[in-house]
Short mmCIF file of C-alpha atoms in Angstrom, two decimals:
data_model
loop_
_atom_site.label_atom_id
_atom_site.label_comp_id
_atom_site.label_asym_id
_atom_site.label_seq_id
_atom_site.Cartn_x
_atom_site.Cartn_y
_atom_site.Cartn_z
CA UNK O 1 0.00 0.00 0.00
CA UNK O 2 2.62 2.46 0.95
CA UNK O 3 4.32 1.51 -2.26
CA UNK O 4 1.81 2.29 -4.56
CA UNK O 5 0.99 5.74 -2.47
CA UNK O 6 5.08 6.41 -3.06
CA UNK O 7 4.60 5.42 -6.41
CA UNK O 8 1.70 7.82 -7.43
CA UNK O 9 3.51 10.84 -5.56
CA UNK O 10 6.65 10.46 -7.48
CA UNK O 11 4.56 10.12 -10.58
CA UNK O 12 2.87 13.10 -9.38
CA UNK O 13 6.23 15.04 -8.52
CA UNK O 14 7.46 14.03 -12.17
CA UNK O 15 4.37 15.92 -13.82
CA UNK O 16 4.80 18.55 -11.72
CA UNK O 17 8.50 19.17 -12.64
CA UNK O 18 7.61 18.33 -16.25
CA UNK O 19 5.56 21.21 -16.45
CA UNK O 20 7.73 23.35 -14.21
CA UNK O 21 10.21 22.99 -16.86
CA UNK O 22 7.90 23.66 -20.23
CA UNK O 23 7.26 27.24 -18.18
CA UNK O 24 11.03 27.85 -17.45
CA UNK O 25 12.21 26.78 -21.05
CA UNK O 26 10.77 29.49 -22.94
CA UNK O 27 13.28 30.99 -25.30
CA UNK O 28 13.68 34.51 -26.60
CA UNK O 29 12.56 33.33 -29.92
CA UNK O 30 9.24 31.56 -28.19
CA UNK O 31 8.29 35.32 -26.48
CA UNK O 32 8.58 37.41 -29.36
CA UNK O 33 6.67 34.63 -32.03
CA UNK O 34 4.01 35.07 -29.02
CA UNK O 35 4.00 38.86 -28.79
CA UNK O 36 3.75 39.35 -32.65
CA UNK O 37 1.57 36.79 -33.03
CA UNK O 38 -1.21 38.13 -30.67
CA UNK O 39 -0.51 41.40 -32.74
CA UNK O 40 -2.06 40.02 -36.41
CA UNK O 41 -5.21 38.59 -37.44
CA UNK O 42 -6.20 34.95 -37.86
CA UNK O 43 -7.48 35.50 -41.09
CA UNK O 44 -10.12 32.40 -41.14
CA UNK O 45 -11.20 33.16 -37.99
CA UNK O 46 -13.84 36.02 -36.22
CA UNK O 47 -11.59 38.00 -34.00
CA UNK O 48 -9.07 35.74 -32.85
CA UNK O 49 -5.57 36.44 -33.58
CA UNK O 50 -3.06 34.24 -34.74
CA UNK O 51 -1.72 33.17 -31.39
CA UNK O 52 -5.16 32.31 -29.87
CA UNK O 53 -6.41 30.62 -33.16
CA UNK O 54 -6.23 26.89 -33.33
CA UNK O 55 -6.77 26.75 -36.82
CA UNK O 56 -4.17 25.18 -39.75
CA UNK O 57 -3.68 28.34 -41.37
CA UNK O 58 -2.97 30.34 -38.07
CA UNK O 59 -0.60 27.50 -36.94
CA UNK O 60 1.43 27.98 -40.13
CA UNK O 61 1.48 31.48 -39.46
CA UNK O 62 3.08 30.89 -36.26
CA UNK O 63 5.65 28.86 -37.25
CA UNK O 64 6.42 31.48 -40.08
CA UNK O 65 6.87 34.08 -37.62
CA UNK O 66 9.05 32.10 -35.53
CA UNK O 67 11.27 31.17 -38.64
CA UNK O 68 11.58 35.16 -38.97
CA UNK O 69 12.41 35.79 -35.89
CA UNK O 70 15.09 33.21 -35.80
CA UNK O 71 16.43 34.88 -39.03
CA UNK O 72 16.86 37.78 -36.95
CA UNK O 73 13.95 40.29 -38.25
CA UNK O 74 12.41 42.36 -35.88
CA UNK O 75 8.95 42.45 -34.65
CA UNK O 76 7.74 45.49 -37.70
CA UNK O 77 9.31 43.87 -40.21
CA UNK O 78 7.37 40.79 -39.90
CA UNK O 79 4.81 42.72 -39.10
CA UNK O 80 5.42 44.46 -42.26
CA UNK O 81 5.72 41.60 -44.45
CA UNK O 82 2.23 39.89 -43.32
CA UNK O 83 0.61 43.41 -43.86
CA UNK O 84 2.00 43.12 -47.08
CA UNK O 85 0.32 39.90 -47.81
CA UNK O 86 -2.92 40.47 -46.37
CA UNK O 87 -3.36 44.38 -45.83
CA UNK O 88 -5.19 46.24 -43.23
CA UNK O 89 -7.03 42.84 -42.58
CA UNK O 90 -4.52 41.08 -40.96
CA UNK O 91 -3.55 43.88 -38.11
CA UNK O 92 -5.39 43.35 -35.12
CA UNK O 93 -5.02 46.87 -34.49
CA UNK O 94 -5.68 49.07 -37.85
CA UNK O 95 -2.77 52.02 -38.86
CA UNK O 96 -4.36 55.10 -38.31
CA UNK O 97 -3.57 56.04 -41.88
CA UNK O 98 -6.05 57.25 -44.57
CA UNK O 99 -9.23 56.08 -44.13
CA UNK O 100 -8.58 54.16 -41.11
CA UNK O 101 -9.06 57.42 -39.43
CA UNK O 102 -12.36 57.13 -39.46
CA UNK O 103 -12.25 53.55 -37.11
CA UNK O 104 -10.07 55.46 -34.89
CA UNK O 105 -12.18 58.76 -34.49
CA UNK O 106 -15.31 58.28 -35.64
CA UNK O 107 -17.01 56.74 -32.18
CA UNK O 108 -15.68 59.87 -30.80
CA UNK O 109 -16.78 62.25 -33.18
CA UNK O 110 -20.61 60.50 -33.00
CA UNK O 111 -20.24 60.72 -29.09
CA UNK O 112 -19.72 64.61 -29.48
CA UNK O 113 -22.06 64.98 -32.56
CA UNK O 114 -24.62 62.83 -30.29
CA UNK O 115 -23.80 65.11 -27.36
CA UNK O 116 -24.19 68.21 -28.82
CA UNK O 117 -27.36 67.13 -30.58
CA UNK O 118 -29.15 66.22 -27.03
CA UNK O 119 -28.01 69.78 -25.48
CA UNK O 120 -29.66 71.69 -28.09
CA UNK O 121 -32.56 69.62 -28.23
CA UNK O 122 -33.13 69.70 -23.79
CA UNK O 123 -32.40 73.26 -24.65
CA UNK O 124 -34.92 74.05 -27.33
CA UNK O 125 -37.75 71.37 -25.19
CA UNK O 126 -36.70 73.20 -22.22
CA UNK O 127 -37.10 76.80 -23.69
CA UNK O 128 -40.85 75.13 -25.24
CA UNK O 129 -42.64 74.17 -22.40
CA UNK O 130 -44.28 76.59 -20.69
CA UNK O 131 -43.62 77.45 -16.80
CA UNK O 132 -46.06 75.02 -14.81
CA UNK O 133 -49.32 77.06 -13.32
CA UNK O 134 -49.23 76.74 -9.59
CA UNK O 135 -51.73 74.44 -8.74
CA UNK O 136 -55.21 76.26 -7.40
CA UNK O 137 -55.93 75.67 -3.57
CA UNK O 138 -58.78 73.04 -2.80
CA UNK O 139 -61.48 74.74 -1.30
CA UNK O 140 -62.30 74.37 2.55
CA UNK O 141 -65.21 73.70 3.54
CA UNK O 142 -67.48 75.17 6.45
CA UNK O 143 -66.87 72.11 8.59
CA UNK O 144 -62.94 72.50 8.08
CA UNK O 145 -62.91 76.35 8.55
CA UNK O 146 -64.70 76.47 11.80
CA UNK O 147 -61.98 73.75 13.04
CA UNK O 148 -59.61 76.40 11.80
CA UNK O 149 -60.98 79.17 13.70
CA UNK O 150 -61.11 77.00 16.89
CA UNK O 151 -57.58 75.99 16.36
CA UNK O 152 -56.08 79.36 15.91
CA UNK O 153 -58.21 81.17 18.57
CA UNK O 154 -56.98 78.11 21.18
CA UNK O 155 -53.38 78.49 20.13
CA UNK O 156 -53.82 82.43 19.67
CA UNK O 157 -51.85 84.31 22.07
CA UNK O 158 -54.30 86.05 25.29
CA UNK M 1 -33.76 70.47 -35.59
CA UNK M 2 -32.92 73.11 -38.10
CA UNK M 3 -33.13 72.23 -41.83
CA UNK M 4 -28.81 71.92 -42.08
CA UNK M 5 -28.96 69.50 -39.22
CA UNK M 6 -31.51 67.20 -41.12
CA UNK M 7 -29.59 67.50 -44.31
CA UNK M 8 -26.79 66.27 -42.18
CA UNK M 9 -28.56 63.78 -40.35
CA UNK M 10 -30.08 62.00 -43.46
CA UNK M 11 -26.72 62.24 -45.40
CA UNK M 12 -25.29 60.04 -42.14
CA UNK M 13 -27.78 57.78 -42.16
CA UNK M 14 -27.61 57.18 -46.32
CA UNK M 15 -23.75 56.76 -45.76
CA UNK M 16 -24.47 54.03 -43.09
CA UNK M 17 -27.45 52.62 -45.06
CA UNK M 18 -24.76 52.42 -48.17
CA UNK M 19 -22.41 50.86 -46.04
CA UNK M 20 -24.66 48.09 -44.90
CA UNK M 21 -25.80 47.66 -48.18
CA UNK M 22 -22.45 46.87 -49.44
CA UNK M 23 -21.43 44.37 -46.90
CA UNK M 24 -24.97 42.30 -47.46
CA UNK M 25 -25.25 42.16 -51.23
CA UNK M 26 -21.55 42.43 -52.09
CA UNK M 27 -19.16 39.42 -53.10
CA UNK M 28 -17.28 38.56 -50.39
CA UNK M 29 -15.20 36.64 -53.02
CA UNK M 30 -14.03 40.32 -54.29
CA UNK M 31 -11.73 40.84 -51.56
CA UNK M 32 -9.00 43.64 -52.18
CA UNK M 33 -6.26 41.78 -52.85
CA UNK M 34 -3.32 43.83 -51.83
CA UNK M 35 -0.53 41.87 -54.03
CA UNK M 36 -2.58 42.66 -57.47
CA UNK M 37 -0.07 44.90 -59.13
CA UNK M 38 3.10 43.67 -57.16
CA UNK M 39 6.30 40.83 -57.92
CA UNK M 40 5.25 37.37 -57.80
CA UNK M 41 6.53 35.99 -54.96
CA UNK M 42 8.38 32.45 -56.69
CA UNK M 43 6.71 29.05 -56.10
CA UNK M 44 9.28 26.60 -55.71
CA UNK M 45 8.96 23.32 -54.01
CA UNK M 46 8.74 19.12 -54.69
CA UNK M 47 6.51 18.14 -56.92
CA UNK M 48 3.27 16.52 -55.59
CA UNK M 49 3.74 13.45 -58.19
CA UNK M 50 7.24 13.05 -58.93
CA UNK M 51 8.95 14.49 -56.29
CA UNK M 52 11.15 16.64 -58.17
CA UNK M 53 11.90 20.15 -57.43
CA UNK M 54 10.10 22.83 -59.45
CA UNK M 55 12.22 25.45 -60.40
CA UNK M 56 10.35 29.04 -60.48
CA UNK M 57 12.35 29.95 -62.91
CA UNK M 58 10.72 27.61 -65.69
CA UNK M 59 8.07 29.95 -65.32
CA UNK M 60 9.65 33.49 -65.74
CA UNK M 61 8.47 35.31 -69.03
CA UNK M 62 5.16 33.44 -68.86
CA UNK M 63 1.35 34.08 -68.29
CA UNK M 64 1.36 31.89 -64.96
CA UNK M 65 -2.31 30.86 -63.71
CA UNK M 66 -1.59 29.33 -60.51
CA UNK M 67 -3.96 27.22 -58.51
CA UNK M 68 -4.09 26.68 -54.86
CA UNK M 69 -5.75 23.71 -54.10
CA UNK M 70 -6.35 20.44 -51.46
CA UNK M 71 -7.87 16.93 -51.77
CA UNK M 72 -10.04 17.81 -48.71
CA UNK M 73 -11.89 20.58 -50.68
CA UNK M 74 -15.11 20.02 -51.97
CA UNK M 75 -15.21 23.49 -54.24
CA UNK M 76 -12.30 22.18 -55.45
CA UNK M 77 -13.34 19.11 -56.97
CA UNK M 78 -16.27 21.39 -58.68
CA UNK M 79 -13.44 23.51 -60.54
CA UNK M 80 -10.58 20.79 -61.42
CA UNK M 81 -12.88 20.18 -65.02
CA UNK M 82 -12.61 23.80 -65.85
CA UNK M 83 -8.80 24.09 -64.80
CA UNK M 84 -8.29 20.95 -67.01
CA UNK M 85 -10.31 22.89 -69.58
CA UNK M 86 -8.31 25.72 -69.40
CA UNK M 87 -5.09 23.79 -69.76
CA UNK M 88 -5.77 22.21 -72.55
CA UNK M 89 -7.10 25.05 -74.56
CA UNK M 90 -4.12 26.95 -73.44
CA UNK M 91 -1.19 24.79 -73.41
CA UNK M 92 -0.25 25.51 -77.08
CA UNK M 93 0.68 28.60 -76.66
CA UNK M 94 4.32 28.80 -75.21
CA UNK M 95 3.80 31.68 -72.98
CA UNK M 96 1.22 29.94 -70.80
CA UNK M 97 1.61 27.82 -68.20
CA UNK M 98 -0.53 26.73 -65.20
CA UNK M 99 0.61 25.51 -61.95
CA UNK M 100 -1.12 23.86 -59.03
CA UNK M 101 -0.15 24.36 -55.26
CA UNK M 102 -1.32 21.75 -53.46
CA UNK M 103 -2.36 23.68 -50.02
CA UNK M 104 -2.70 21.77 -46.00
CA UNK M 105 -2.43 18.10 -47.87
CA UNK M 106 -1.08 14.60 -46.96
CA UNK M 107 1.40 14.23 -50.20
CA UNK M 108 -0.66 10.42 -50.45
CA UNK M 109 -4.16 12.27 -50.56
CA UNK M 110 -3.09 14.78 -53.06
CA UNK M 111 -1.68 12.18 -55.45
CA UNK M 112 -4.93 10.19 -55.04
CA UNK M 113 -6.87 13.08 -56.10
CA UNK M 114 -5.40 13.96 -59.27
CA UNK M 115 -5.44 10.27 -60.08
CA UNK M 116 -9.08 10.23 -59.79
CA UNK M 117 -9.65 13.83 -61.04
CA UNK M 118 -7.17 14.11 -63.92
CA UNK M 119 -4.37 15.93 -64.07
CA UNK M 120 -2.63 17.58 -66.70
CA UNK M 121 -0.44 20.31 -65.55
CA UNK M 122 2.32 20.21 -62.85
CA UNK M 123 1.55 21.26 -58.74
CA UNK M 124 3.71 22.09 -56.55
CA UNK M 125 3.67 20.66 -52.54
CA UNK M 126 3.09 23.82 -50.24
CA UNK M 127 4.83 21.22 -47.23
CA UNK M 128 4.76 24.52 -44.69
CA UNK M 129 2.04 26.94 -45.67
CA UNK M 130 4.61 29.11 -46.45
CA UNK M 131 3.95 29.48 -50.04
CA UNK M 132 0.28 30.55 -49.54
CA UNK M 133 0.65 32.86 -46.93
CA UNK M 134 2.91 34.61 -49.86
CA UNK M 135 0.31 34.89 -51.71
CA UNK M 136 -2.35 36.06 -49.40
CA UNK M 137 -4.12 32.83 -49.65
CA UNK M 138 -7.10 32.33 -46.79
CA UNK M 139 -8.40 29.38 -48.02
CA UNK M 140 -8.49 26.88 -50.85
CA UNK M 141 -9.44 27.11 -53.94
CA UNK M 142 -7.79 30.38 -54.81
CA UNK M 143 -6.58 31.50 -58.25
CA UNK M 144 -4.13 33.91 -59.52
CA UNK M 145 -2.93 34.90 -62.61
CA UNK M 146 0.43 36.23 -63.29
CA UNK M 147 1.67 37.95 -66.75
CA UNK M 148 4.76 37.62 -68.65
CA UNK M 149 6.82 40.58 -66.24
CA UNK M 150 6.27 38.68 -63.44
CA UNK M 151 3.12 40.94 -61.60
CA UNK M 152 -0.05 39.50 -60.54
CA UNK M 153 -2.82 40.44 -62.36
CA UNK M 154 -5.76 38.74 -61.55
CA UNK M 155 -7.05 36.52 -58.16
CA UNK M 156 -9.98 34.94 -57.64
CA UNK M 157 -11.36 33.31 -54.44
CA UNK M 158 -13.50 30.24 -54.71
CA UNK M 159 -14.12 27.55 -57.74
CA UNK M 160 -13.41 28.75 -61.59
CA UNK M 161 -17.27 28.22 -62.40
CA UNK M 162 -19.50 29.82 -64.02
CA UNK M 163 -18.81 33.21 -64.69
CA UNK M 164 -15.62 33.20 -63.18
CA UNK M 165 -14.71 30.69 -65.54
CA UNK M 166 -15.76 32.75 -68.38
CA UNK M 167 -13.75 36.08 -66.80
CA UNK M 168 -10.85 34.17 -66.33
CA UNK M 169 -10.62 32.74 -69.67
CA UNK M 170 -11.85 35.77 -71.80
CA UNK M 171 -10.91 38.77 -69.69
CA UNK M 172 -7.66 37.55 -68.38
CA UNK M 173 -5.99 34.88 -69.96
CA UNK M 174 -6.71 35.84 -73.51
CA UNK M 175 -5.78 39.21 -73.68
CA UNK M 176 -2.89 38.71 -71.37
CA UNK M 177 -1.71 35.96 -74.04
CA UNK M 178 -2.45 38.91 -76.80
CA UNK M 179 0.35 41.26 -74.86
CA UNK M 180 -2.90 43.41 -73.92
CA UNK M 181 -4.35 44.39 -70.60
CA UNK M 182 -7.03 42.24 -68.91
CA UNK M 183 -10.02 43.70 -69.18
CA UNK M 184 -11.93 43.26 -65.97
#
């Protein structure tokens, strides 16, 4: 019994350190695949990029940026070359060059267009409506206006 | 609202209308390719049959069509008639050549398929991808067509059917083969 209880911790030990060591062996070259990677497009896929996609083509991409990387080439001009392959489609993050503008500021320009359009239009609804009529006093009755009177003249002052 | 903010306001709303528009009823097939107008990057590799290595240089100072293609494709079974087509229409004249590139493929499967399907022009292995992310390619089948300088003229994404068929023959090819431009 104690055996097999030895047995299954050292079995357990040796997973442990197994993946310990797939951690700690990370080269250079593995970080910087992963960084530009996450930086471009799986281009089969919606919104995952090339480091979080599981598919072929995204695969082949990785190893292609790990064979640049390798060669030496830095991180924009693999960048760069995919770009070249694929345009705008392949960034994760669009230049803000030409027409890409427009990604880049056109939520904010409709969130100040949108902004200014509801102050004018609070200001011109505002301006509109007419000042509400103070509302008319119910009338009191006999009953309640004799209570009155017998109020005030107990409370009034000798 | 005053009468320049609802000229503005429909204008918007026309642009996004437009926009919307576009991406529902256009052909996603169409998309920009950026590498239209630029070098061919060269295709070199072992040949799926054979072996050998193709040489890009066989194919410099020719109107290229080149095929990217897999065994595992069903679109790509419904075009392999029309490439044959093509080749054989073609292949007379010494500046054309056609090429496949056989794309994500066990070399076995690939060899299978153009024994069942035919084959009568060469195709080069694609063992790491690396030749079709060159090219651009997202998936398979995808066609390109590349004059006698070397500059890629034409793509098309999905089977050479139909019309495509027809504007890659008479709009490309032949008028390319002529010295002309294509006239798509």
């Amino acid at each position: 019994m104690l055996t097999r209880v030895l047995h299954t911790l050292v079995i357990l030990l040796a997973m442990t350190t197994g993946t310990w060591a797939a951690v700690v062996e990370e080269t250079d070259i593995d970080v910087r695949t992963r960084e530009i990677a996450k930086t471009l497009r799986c281009t089969v896929c919606q919104t995952e990029s090339v480091w979080e996609s599981a598919a072929p083509l995204a695969q082949q991409m990785r190893e292609a940026i790990r064979e640049r990387v390798a060669q030496g080439q830095s991180a924009e001009e693999i960048r760069a070359y995919f770009h070249s392959r694929y345009g705008d489609y392949i960034l994760m993050q669009p230049t803000a060059q030409g027409l890409n503008w427009l990604i880049w500021a056109g939520p904010f320009a409709l969130l100040v267009l949108g902004g200014i359009f509801l102050y004018r239009a609070l200001n011109r609804w505002v301006a509109q409506s007419p000042a509400p009529a103070p509302e008319p006093l119910s009338p009191v009755d006999d009953r309640s206006r004799d209570r009155l009177d017998r109020e005030l003249h107990r409370t009034a002052p000798p | 609202m005053t009468r320049s903010s609802q000229v503005v306001l429909v204008l918007v709303l026309l642009g996004l209308f437009a926009l919307f528009y576009q991406g529902l009823w256009g052909d996603p097939r169409r998309i920009p390719a950026v590498l239209i107008g630029t070098t061919a990057p060269a295709l070199e590799g072992p040949d799926v049959v054979s072996g050998a290595r193709i040489s890009w240089d066989q194919f410099r100072g020719k109107v290229v069509v080149v095929n990217f293609w897999a065994s595992w494709c069903q679109e790509c079974k419904l075009e392999h008639q029309n490439l044959l087509t093509i080749q054989e229409r073609f292949q007379k004249d010494p500046h054309f050549v056609m090429l496949g590139v056989n794309y994500q493929d066990k070399v076995e499967h690939a060899q299978q398929y153009l024994n069942t399907h035919g084959s009568s022009f060469r195709h080069v292995r694609d063992v790491k991808g690396l030749l079709a992310i060159d090219y651009g390619v997202y998936g398979v089948p995808e066609t390109f067509v590349i004059d006698q300088q070397g500059i890629i003229r034409y793509k098309w994404i999905g089977p050479v059917t139909g019309d495509a068929y027809t504007r890659l023959t008479e709009k490309v090819l032949v008028p390319l083969l002529q010295g002309t431009a294509p006239s798509i």
